PDB file of C-alpha atoms and ligand atoms in Angstrom:
ATOM      1  CA  MET H   1     162.185  94.188 -17.334  1.00 92.00           C
ATOM      2  CA  ARG H   2     160.893  96.532 -19.088  1.00 90.00           C
ATOM      3  CA  TYR H   3     160.142  97.092 -23.452  1.00 90.00           C
ATOM      4  CA  SER H   4     159.462 100.049 -24.911  1.00 90.00           C
ATOM      5  CA  GLY H   5     156.412 101.679 -26.197  1.00 86.00           C
ATOM      6  CA  LEU H   6     157.097 101.182 -29.944  1.00 88.00           C
ATOM      7  CA  VAL H   7     156.659  97.280 -29.141  1.00 86.00           C
ATOM      8  CA  ASP H   8     153.360  98.026 -27.856  1.00 83.00           C
ATOM      9  CA  ARG H   9     152.550 100.262 -30.813  1.00 86.00           C
ATOM     10  CA  ILE H  10     153.259  97.352 -33.358  1.00 84.00           C
ATOM     11  CA  ALA H  11     151.274  94.563 -30.850  1.00 76.00           C
ATOM     12  CA  GLY H  12     147.461  94.473 -31.428  1.00 70.00           C
ATOM     13  CA  GLU H  13     144.714  94.232 -34.607  1.00 68.00           C
ATOM     14  CA  GLY H  14     147.396  95.426 -37.148  1.00 65.00           C
ATOM     15  CA  CYS H  15     149.927  91.835 -36.278  1.00 76.00           C
ATOM     16  CA  ALA H  16     147.324  89.273 -36.051  1.00 82.00           C
ATOM     17  CA  ALA H  17     147.273  88.768 -39.621  1.00 81.00           C
ATOM     18  CA  TRP H  18     150.306  87.711 -39.114  1.00 85.00           C
ATOM     19  CA  ASP H  19     148.587  84.622 -36.620  1.00 88.00           C
ATOM     20  CA  LEU H  20     146.453  84.190 -39.442  1.00 87.00           C
ATOM     21  CA  HIS H  21     149.740  84.215 -42.219  1.00 90.00           C
ATOM     22  CA  ARG H  22     151.660  81.390 -40.211  1.00 92.00           C
ATOM     23  CA  ALA H  23     148.647  79.553 -39.117  1.00 93.00           C
ATOM     24  CA  ALA H  24     147.626  79.585 -43.392  1.00 93.00           C
ATOM     25  CA  ARG H  25     151.992  78.459 -43.820  1.00 93.00           C
ATOM     26  CA  ALA H  26     151.174  75.708 -41.511  1.00 96.00           C
ATOM     27  CA  ALA H  27     148.519  74.289 -42.917  1.00 96.00           C
ATOM     28  CA  GLN H  28     149.811  74.683 -46.236  1.00 93.00           C
ATOM     29  CA  ALA H  29     152.812  72.863 -45.266  1.00 94.00           C
ATOM     30  CA  ALA H  30     150.273  70.231 -44.116  1.00 97.00           C
ATOM     31  CA  GLY H  31     149.430  69.731 -47.268  1.00 97.00           C
ATOM     32  CA  ARG H  32     145.801  72.040 -47.149  1.00 97.00           C
ATOM     33  CA  ASP H  33     145.759  74.021 -50.537  1.00 96.00           C
ATOM     34  CA  ILE H  34     145.795  77.220 -49.188  1.00 93.00           C
ATOM     35  CA  LEU H  35     145.751  80.899 -50.944  1.00 90.00           C
ATOM     36  CA  LEU H  36     148.033  83.281 -49.167  1.00 89.00           C
ATOM     37  CA  LEU H  37     146.858  86.361 -49.114  1.00 88.00           C
ATOM     38  CA  THR H  38     149.869  88.280 -47.837  1.00 90.00           C
ATOM     39  CA  VAL H  39     153.060  88.340 -48.511  1.00 91.00           C
ATOM     40  CA  GLY H  40     154.245  87.755 -52.793  1.00 91.00           C
ATOM     41  CA  ASP H  41     156.538  85.389 -52.767  1.00 90.00           C
ATOM     42  CA  PRO H  42     156.954  84.370 -56.277  1.00 92.00           C
ATOM     43  CA  ASP H  43     157.997  80.372 -56.200  1.00 90.00           C
ATOM     44  CA  LEU H  44     161.046  81.379 -59.643  1.00 95.00           C
ATOM     45  CA  PRO H  45     164.519  80.917 -59.359  1.00 96.00           C
ATOM     46  CA  ALA H  46     166.846  84.221 -59.539  1.00 97.00           C
ATOM     47  CA  PRO H  47     167.588  85.283 -62.499  1.00 98.00           C
ATOM     48  CA  VAL H  48     170.900  83.467 -63.457  1.00 98.00           C
ATOM     49  CA  LEU H  49     172.960  87.090 -63.869  1.00 97.00           C
ATOM     50  CA  ALA H  50     171.683  87.806 -59.943  1.00 97.00           C
ATOM     51  CA  ARG H  51     173.163  84.346 -58.563  1.00 97.00           C
ATOM     52  CA  ASP H  52     176.001  84.406 -60.942  1.00 98.00           C
ATOM     53  CA  ALA H  53     177.188  88.085 -59.682  1.00 96.00           C
ATOM     54  CA  ALA H  54     176.112  86.758 -55.905  1.00 96.00           C
ATOM     55  CA  VAL H  55     178.796  84.055 -56.401  1.00 97.00           C
ATOM     56  CA  HIS H  56     181.580  86.238 -58.162  1.00 97.00           C
ATOM     57  CA  ALA H  57     181.223  88.508 -55.328  1.00 95.00           C
ATOM     58  CA  LEU H  58     181.384  86.365 -52.849  1.00 96.00           C
ATOM     59  CA  HIS H  59     184.632  84.279 -54.478  1.00 97.00           C
ATOM     60  CA  THR H  60     186.351  87.888 -55.084  1.00 96.00           C
ATOM     61  CA  GLY H  61     185.805  88.724 -51.122  1.00 92.00           C
ATOM     62  CA  ASN H  62     183.012  91.818 -52.437  1.00 90.00           C
ATOM     63  CA  ALA H  63     181.147  91.355 -49.144  1.00 90.00           C
ATOM     64  CA  ARG H  64     182.154  94.249 -47.337  1.00 92.00           C
ATOM     65  CA  TYR H  65     180.268  97.345 -46.033  1.00 93.00           C
ATOM     66  CA  ALA H  66     178.442  99.066 -48.925  1.00 92.00           C
ATOM     67  CA  GLU H  67     177.845 102.546 -48.623  1.00 96.00           C
ATOM     68  CA  THR H  68     174.953 103.481 -46.117  1.00 97.00           C
ATOM     69  CA  ALA H  69     172.380 105.020 -48.833  1.00 98.00           C
ATOM     70  CA  GLY H  70     173.674 102.382 -50.799  1.00 97.00           C
ATOM     71  CA  HIS H  71     176.136 100.439 -53.598  1.00 95.00           C
ATOM     72  CA  PRO H  72     176.405 103.475 -55.980  1.00 97.00           C
ATOM     73  CA  ALA H  73     175.923 101.700 -59.052  1.00 96.00           C
ATOM     74  CA  LEU H  74     173.026 100.171 -57.893  1.00 97.00           C
ATOM     75  CA  ARG H  75     171.704 103.563 -56.609  1.00 98.00           C
ATOM     76  CA  GLN H  76     171.918 105.090 -60.444  1.00 98.00           C
ATOM     77  CA  ALA H  77     170.230 102.219 -61.937  1.00 98.00           C
ATOM     78  CA  ILE H  78     167.246 102.488 -59.013  1.00 98.00           C
ATOM     79  CA  ALA H  79     167.743 106.202 -60.558  1.00 98.00           C
ATOM     80  CA  ALA H  80     167.709 105.514 -63.929  1.00 98.00           C
ATOM     81  CA  LEU H  81     164.574 103.022 -63.415  1.00 98.00           C
ATOM     82  CA  HIS H  82     162.820 105.860 -61.793  1.00 98.00           C
ATOM     83  CA  ARG H  83     163.367 107.795 -64.339  1.00 98.00           C
ATOM     84  CA  CYS H  84     162.213 105.926 -67.098  1.00 97.00           C
ATOM     85  CA  ARG H  85     159.097 104.635 -64.968  1.00 96.00           C
ATOM     86  CA  THR H  86     158.152 108.494 -64.350  1.00 97.00           C
ATOM     87  CA  GLY H  87     159.610 110.392 -66.670  1.00 97.00           C
ATOM     88  CA  LEU H  88     161.143 112.913 -63.872  1.00 98.00           C
ATOM     89  CA  GLN H  89     164.089 113.018 -65.566  1.00 97.00           C
ATOM     90  CA  ASP H  90     166.057 114.616 -62.735  1.00 97.00           C
ATOM     91  CA  THR H  91     165.665 111.965 -60.722  1.00 98.00           C
ATOM     92  CA  GLN H  92     169.454 111.214 -59.389  1.00 98.00           C
ATOM     93  CA  PRO H  93     170.894 108.633 -57.042  1.00 98.00           C
ATOM     94  CA  GLU H  94     170.316 110.895 -54.359  1.00 98.00           C
ATOM     95  CA  ASN H  95     166.973 110.541 -54.587  1.00 98.00           C
ATOM     96  CA  VAL H  96     167.949 106.647 -53.610  1.00 98.00           C
ATOM     97  CA  VAL H  97     168.227 105.243 -50.350  1.00 98.00           C
ATOM     98  CA  VAL H  98     168.649 101.229 -50.568  1.00 98.00           C
ATOM     99  CA  LEU H  99     167.407  99.194 -47.712  1.00 98.00           C
ATOM    100  CA  ALA H 100     166.991  95.871 -47.098  1.00 97.00           C
ATOM    101  CA  GLY H 101     163.913  94.749 -48.630  1.00 98.00           C
ATOM    102  CA  ALA H 102     160.595  97.339 -49.258  1.00 98.00           C
ATOM    103  CA  GLN H 103     159.714  96.700 -45.911  1.00 97.00           C
ATOM    104  CA  ASN H 104     162.267  98.072 -44.569  1.00 98.00           C
ATOM    105  CA  ALA H 105     161.416 101.107 -47.092  1.00 98.00           C
ATOM    106  CA  LEU H 106     158.498 101.317 -46.003  1.00 98.00           C
ATOM    107  CA  PHE H 107     159.332 101.597 -41.797  1.00 97.00           C
ATOM    108  CA  THR H 108     161.344 104.053 -43.428  1.00 98.00           C
ATOM    109  CA  ALA H 109     159.390 106.310 -44.702  1.00 98.00           C
ATOM    110  CA  SER H 110     157.474 105.419 -41.909  1.00 98.00           C
ATOM    111  CA  LEU H 111     159.809 107.182 -38.818  1.00 98.00           C
ATOM    112  CA  CYS H 112     160.928 109.760 -41.556  1.00 98.00           C
ATOM    113  CA  LEU H 113     157.012 111.314 -41.926  1.00 98.00           C
ATOM    114  CA  LEU H 114     155.237 110.619 -39.267  1.00 98.00           C
ATOM    115  CA  GLY H 115     155.234 110.729 -35.101  1.00 97.00           C
ATOM    116  CA  PRO H 116     152.626 110.593 -32.463  1.00 96.00           C
ATOM    117  CA  GLY H 117     149.408 112.861 -33.042  1.00 97.00           C
ATOM    118  CA  ASP H 118     149.866 112.794 -36.585  1.00 98.00           C
ATOM    119  CA  GLU H 119     147.267 110.483 -38.885  1.00 98.00           C
ATOM    120  CA  VAL H 120     147.634 108.429 -42.229  1.00 98.00           C
ATOM    121  CA  LEU H 121     145.163 107.443 -44.501  1.00 98.00           C
ATOM    122  CA  VAL H 122     145.600 103.724 -45.323  1.00 97.00           C
ATOM    123  CA  PRO H 123     143.276 102.117 -48.731  1.00 95.00           C
ATOM    124  CA  GLU H 124     141.442  98.843 -47.459  1.00 90.00           C
ATOM    125  CA  PRO H 125     142.247  96.213 -48.661  1.00 89.00           C
ATOM    126  CA  THR H 126     145.403  96.481 -47.683  1.00 91.00           C
ATOM    127  CA  TYR H 127     148.881  94.746 -47.462  1.00 93.00           C
ATOM    128  CA  ALA H 128     149.345  92.998 -43.781  1.00 90.00           C
ATOM    129  CA  THR H 129     152.029  94.831 -42.355  1.00 92.00           C
ATOM    130  CA  TYR H 130     151.272  98.605 -43.033  1.00 94.00           C
ATOM    131  CA  PRO H 131     149.021  99.080 -39.994  1.00 92.00           C
ATOM    132  CA  ALA H 132     151.679  98.163 -37.662  1.00 92.00           C
ATOM    133  CA  THR H 133     154.310 100.014 -40.189  1.00 94.00           C
ATOM    134  CA  PHE H 134     152.523 103.332 -39.257  1.00 96.00           C
ATOM    135  CA  GLY H 135     151.219 102.675 -36.067  1.00 93.00           C
ATOM    136  CA  VAL H 136     154.650 102.092 -34.797  1.00 93.00           C
ATOM    137  CA  THR H 137     155.469 105.798 -35.273  1.00 95.00           C
ATOM    138  CA  GLY H 138     152.435 106.606 -32.948  1.00 94.00           C
ATOM    139  CA  ALA H 139     150.508 107.679 -35.257  1.00 96.00           C
ATOM    140  CA  THR H 140     147.018 106.823 -35.905  1.00 96.00           C
ATOM    141  CA  VAL H 141     146.621 104.685 -39.012  1.00 95.00           C
ATOM    142  CA  VAL H 142     142.940 105.426 -40.682  1.00 96.00           C
ATOM    143  CA  SER H 143     142.053 103.083 -42.681  1.00 93.00           C
ATOM    144  CA  THR H 144     139.339 104.101 -45.394  1.00 93.00           C
ATOM    145  CA  GLY H 145     137.670 101.221 -46.852  1.00 81.00           C
ATOM    146  CA  PRO H 146     137.622 100.120 -50.522  1.00 75.00           C
ATOM    147  CA  ALA H 147     135.534 101.870 -53.496  1.00 72.00           C
ATOM    148  CA  PRO H 148     131.875 101.017 -52.940  1.00 72.00           C
ATOM    149  CA  ARG H 149     131.310  98.559 -54.893  1.00 70.00           C
ATOM    150  CA  ALA H 150     130.917  94.837 -53.567  1.00 59.00           C
ATOM    151  CA  SER H 151     133.769  93.250 -55.537  1.00 66.00           C
ATOM    152  CA  SER H 152     135.452  96.141 -56.041  1.00 74.00           C
ATOM    153  CA  LEU H 153     139.382  95.896 -54.800  1.00 85.00           C
ATOM    154  CA  ARG H 154     140.011  99.707 -55.455  1.00 88.00           C
ATOM    155  CA  VAL H 155     140.916 102.540 -53.430  1.00 91.00           C
ATOM    156  CA  ASP H 156     137.954 105.127 -53.429  1.00 92.00           C
ATOM    157  CA  PRO H 157     140.028 108.600 -53.537  1.00 94.00           C
ATOM    158  CA  GLU H 158     135.987 110.109 -52.160  1.00 93.00           C
ATOM    159  CA  ALA H 159     136.478 107.699 -48.911  1.00 94.00           C
ATOM    160  CA  LEU H 160     140.336 109.337 -48.276  1.00 96.00           C
ATOM    161  CA  ALA H 161     139.165 112.730 -48.904  1.00 97.00           C
ATOM    162  CA  ARG H 162     136.426 112.253 -46.794  1.00 96.00           C
ATOM    163  CA  ALA H 163     139.234 110.838 -43.927  1.00 98.00           C
ATOM    164  CA  VAL H 164     141.113 114.040 -44.283  1.00 98.00           C
ATOM    165  CA  THR H 165     141.875 116.042 -41.143  1.00 98.00           C
ATOM    166  CA  PRO H 166     143.749 118.836 -39.674  1.00 98.00           C
ATOM    167  CA  ARG H 167     146.327 116.362 -38.745  1.00 98.00           C
ATOM    168  CA  THR H 168     146.031 113.834 -41.920  1.00 98.00           C
ATOM    169  CA  ARG H 169     149.971 114.133 -42.644  1.00 98.00           C
ATOM    170  CA  ALA H 170     150.384 111.342 -45.457  1.00 98.00           C
ATOM    171  CA  ILE H 171     148.108 108.687 -47.699  1.00 98.00           C
ATOM    172  CA  ALA H 172     150.039 105.321 -47.925  1.00 98.00           C
ATOM    173  CA  PHE H 173     148.564 102.473 -50.853  1.00 97.00           C
ATOM    174  CA  ALA H 174     150.490  99.971 -52.627  1.00 97.00           C
ATOM    175  CA  ASN H 175     149.732  99.853 -56.735  1.00 97.00           C
ATOM    176  CA  PRO H 176     149.011  97.463 -57.916  1.00 96.00           C
ATOM    177  CA  GLY H 177     147.891  96.494 -54.547  1.00 94.00           C
ATOM    178  CA  ASN H 178     148.129  93.542 -52.449  1.00 93.00           C
ATOM    179  CA  PRO H 179     145.787  91.384 -52.011  1.00 90.00           C
ATOM    180  CA  GLY H 180     143.718  92.331 -54.934  1.00 87.00           C
ATOM    181  CA  GLY H 181     146.076  93.728 -57.569  1.00 91.00           C
ATOM    182  CA  ALA H 182     144.403  96.896 -58.373  1.00 92.00           C
ATOM    183  CA  VAL H 183     146.429  98.888 -61.016  1.00 94.00           C
ATOM    184  CA  LEU H 184     145.345 102.005 -60.562  1.00 95.00           C
ATOM    185  CA  THR H 185     144.015 104.048 -63.389  1.00 94.00           C
ATOM    186  CA  ARG H 186     145.503 107.598 -64.175  1.00 96.00           C
ATOM    187  CA  ALA H 187     142.281 109.092 -63.009  1.00 96.00           C
ATOM    188  CA  GLU H 188     142.358 107.089 -60.199  1.00 95.00           C
ATOM    189  CA  LEU H 189     145.669 108.621 -58.781  1.00 98.00           C
ATOM    190  CA  GLU H 190     144.407 111.671 -60.406  1.00 98.00           C
ATOM    191  CA  ALA H 191     142.122 112.545 -57.509  1.00 98.00           C
ATOM    192  CA  ILE H 192     144.844 110.853 -54.702  1.00 98.00           C
ATOM    193  CA  ALA H 193     147.421 112.900 -56.216  1.00 98.00           C
ATOM    194  CA  ASP H 194     144.775 116.112 -56.127  1.00 98.00           C
ATOM    195  CA  ILE H 195     143.885 115.458 -52.149  1.00 98.00           C
ATOM    196  CA  ALA H 196     147.785 114.864 -51.496  1.00 98.00           C
ATOM    197  CA  ARG H 197     148.320 118.912 -53.128  1.00 98.00           C
ATOM    198  CA  GLN H 198     145.481 120.437 -51.343  1.00 98.00           C
ATOM    199  CA  HIS H 199     146.203 119.342 -48.158  1.00 98.00           C
ATOM    200  CA  ASP H 200     149.537 119.384 -48.750  1.00 98.00           C
ATOM    201  CA  LEU H 201     150.407 115.720 -47.521  1.00 98.00           C
ATOM    202  CA  TRP H 202     152.668 113.076 -48.423  1.00 98.00           C
ATOM    203  CA  VAL H 203     152.419 110.032 -50.166  1.00 98.00           C
ATOM    204  CA  VAL H 204     153.927 107.126 -50.151  1.00 98.00           C
ATOM    205  CA  ALA H 205     154.000 104.679 -53.210  1.00 98.00           C
ATOM    206  CA  ASP H 206     154.635 101.204 -52.571  1.00 98.00           C
ATOM    207  CA  GLU H 207     155.394  99.864 -56.362  1.00 98.00           C
ATOM    208  CA  VAL H 208     156.589  96.401 -55.469  1.00 98.00           C
ATOM    209  CA  TYR H 209     154.475  94.713 -57.907  1.00 98.00           C
ATOM    210  CA  ALA H 210     155.002  97.377 -60.755  1.00 97.00           C
ATOM    211  CA  ASP H 211     157.008  95.027 -63.016  1.00 95.00           C
ATOM    212  CA  LEU H 212     154.234  92.346 -62.805  1.00 94.00           C
ATOM    213  CA  VAL H 213     151.047  94.577 -64.622  1.00 95.00           C
ATOM    214  CA  TYR H 214     150.034  92.140 -67.252  1.00 92.00           C
ATOM    215  CA  GLU H 215     147.230  94.216 -68.840  1.00 88.00           C
ATOM    216  CA  GLY H 216     147.015  97.813 -69.266  1.00 89.00           C
ATOM    217  CA  GLU H 217     149.996  99.938 -67.867  1.00 92.00           C
ATOM    218  CA  HIS H 218     151.178 101.112 -64.740  1.00 96.00           C
ATOM    219  CA  LEU H 219     152.080 104.644 -63.600  1.00 98.00           C
ATOM    220  CA  SER H 220     153.636 106.379 -60.930  1.00 98.00           C
ATOM    221  CA  ILE H 221     152.004 108.432 -58.568  1.00 98.00           C
ATOM    222  CA  ALA H 222     154.942 110.637 -58.787  1.00 98.00           C
ATOM    223  CA  ALA H 223     155.265 111.258 -62.348  1.00 98.00           C
ATOM    224  CA  LEU H 224     152.055 113.026 -61.939  1.00 98.00           C
ATOM    225  CA  PRO H 225     152.154 117.324 -61.714  1.00 97.00           C
ATOM    226  CA  GLY H 226     153.060 118.446 -58.250  1.00 97.00           C
ATOM    227  CA  MET H 227     153.466 114.892 -56.916  1.00 98.00           C
ATOM    228  CA  ALA H 228     157.615 114.385 -57.090  1.00 98.00           C
ATOM    229  CA  GLY H 229     158.497 116.419 -53.819  1.00 98.00           C
ATOM    230  CA  ARG H 230     155.814 114.990 -52.063  1.00 98.00           C
ATOM    231  CA  THR H 231     155.713 110.818 -52.981  1.00 98.00           C
ATOM    232  CA  ILE H 232     157.735 108.255 -51.868  1.00 98.00           C
ATOM    233  CA  THR H 233     157.857 105.390 -54.335  1.00 98.00           C
ATOM    234  CA  ILE H 234     158.694 102.091 -52.381  1.00 98.00           C
ATOM    235  CA  GLY H 235     160.276  99.303 -54.757  1.00 98.00           C
ATOM    236  CA  SER H 236     162.022  96.114 -54.978  1.00 98.00           C
ATOM    237  CA  LEU H 237     163.772  93.064 -56.670  1.00 98.00           C
ATOM    238  CA  SER H 238     161.426  90.679 -54.520  1.00 98.00           C
ATOM    239  CA  LYS H 239     158.599  90.094 -56.844  1.00 97.00           C
ATOM    240  CA  SER H 240     160.347  91.742 -60.170  1.00 96.00           C
ATOM    241  CA  HIS H 241     163.392  89.305 -59.685  1.00 97.00           C
ATOM    242  CA  ALA H 242     161.984  86.659 -57.252  1.00 97.00           C
ATOM    243  CA  MET H 243     164.431  87.618 -55.038  1.00 98.00           C
ATOM    244  CA  ALA H 244     162.214  88.406 -51.999  1.00 97.00           C
ATOM    245  CA  GLY H 245     165.312  86.362 -49.832  1.00 96.00           C
ATOM    246  CA  TRP H 246     167.739  88.659 -50.922  1.00 97.00           C
ATOM    247  CA  ARG H 247     166.405  92.178 -49.420  1.00 97.00           C
ATOM    248  CA  VAL H 248     166.558  93.862 -51.720  1.00 98.00           C
ATOM    249  CA  GLY H 249     164.829  96.508 -51.757  1.00 98.00           C
ATOM    250  CA  TRP H 250     164.619 100.941 -52.020  1.00 98.00           C
ATOM    251  CA  ALA H 251     162.999 104.291 -51.492  1.00 98.00           C
ATOM    252  CA  VAL H 252     162.855 107.151 -54.211  1.00 98.00           C
ATOM    253  CA  GLY H 253     162.118 110.737 -52.745  1.00 98.00           C
ATOM    254  CA  PRO H 254     163.077 113.900 -52.022  1.00 98.00           C
ATOM    255  CA  ALA H 255     166.525 114.609 -51.589  1.00 97.00           C
ATOM    256  CA  GLY H 256     166.006 115.794 -48.265  1.00 98.00           C
ATOM    257  CA  PHE H 257     163.971 112.202 -47.851  1.00 98.00           C
ATOM    258  CA  THR H 258     166.815 110.616 -48.451  1.00 98.00           C
ATOM    259  CA  GLU H 259     169.228 111.991 -46.367  1.00 98.00           C
ATOM    260  CA  HIS H 260     167.184 111.399 -43.678  1.00 98.00           C
ATOM    261  CA  ALA H 261     166.159 107.738 -44.653  1.00 98.00           C
ATOM    262  CA  GLU H 262     170.212 107.385 -44.872  1.00 98.00           C
ATOM    263  CA  ARG H 263     171.077 108.350 -41.122  1.00 97.00           C
ATOM    264  CA  LEU H 264     168.048 106.472 -39.446  1.00 96.00           C
ATOM    265  CA  ALA H 265     169.553 103.483 -41.229  1.00 95.00           C
TER     266      ALA H 265
HETATM  267  C1  PLP E   1     152.169  95.362 -51.192  1.00 55.16           C
HETATM  268  C2  PLP E   1     154.012  94.881 -50.803  1.00 55.16           C
HETATM  269  N1  PLP E   1     154.435  95.633 -50.290  1.00 55.16           N
HETATM  270  C3  PLP E   1     155.927  95.368 -49.592  1.00 55.16           C
HETATM  271  C4  PLP E   1     156.311  94.280 -49.443  1.00 55.16           C
HETATM  272  C5  PLP E   1     157.903  93.427 -49.168  1.00 55.16           C
HETATM  273  O1  PLP E   1     158.579  93.335 -49.420  1.00 55.16           O
HETATM  274  P1  PLP E   1     160.666  93.373 -49.937  1.00 55.16           P
HETATM  275  O2  PLP E   1     160.482  91.438 -49.831  1.00 55.16           O
HETATM  276  O3  PLP E   1     161.065  93.851 -50.484  1.00 55.16           O
HETATM  277  O4  PLP E   1     160.394  93.456 -48.115  1.00 55.16           O
HETATM  278  C6  PLP E   1     155.256  93.375 -49.896  1.00 55.16           C
HETATM  279  C7  PLP E   1     155.683  91.404 -49.745  1.00 55.16           C
HETATM  280  O5  PLP E   1     154.795  90.585 -50.055  1.00 55.16           O
HETATM  281  C8  PLP E   1     154.623  93.522 -50.256  1.00 55.16           C
HETATM  282  O6  PLP E   1     153.205  92.460 -51.290  1.00 55.16           O
END
């Protein structure tokens, strides 16, 4: 039997990282001291409030279908969080779509923004799912190197600028980064935003670690002038609330994007 071309696009180098991840997990299980630089999986318990609410929901039968774009109260809460983080006071629940984890939100954003013939710029080092998540659409994933310092794990805006072609449609990166943990400065984000505005690009800003910043401040690129309409901000409870297994993530973007994302969902 034959499979679709899509499955071929999530094979190859983009997936090899997961073979390494599985091998590392197996070595960990065998007692070796291994640091995983793939997924961030906090080993704390989820907040008591969330656990109690989930148990209550199960006991009271509140576990049926929610609205496709997410439970209205949750969309409200995420919109409020986004207003607070970005200062974008007109962010409404209509700008939010709730999905099964940030990974699903990244995949949804990818399918909504990219297609064959497009290019998406992804700075290295990158989260291990990105090559397949964006490449699955048929778009070419163009990786740009880290800033030119031996020890640097930061996004290099100059490398991004050099990589733009007429086919470029989007820039995708995590801030704070994984692996590496770099929290991008205002100047770095402004330089990335300049490129996006100048070439009319989408930005996929994966901010799942935004609440785990212990030095300095985290800035959302969506907050910069002219960026709200071209930025998809990805969030999740996996890291901030140690709820990775609960699969609660979201995307915040222009209402046109969330309409497409809802239909896709
Ligand atoms: C940068 C980044 N984005 C997304 C994810 C996936 O998060 P979620 O559990 O919400 O799908 C991870 C998980 O490690 C991550 O490190």
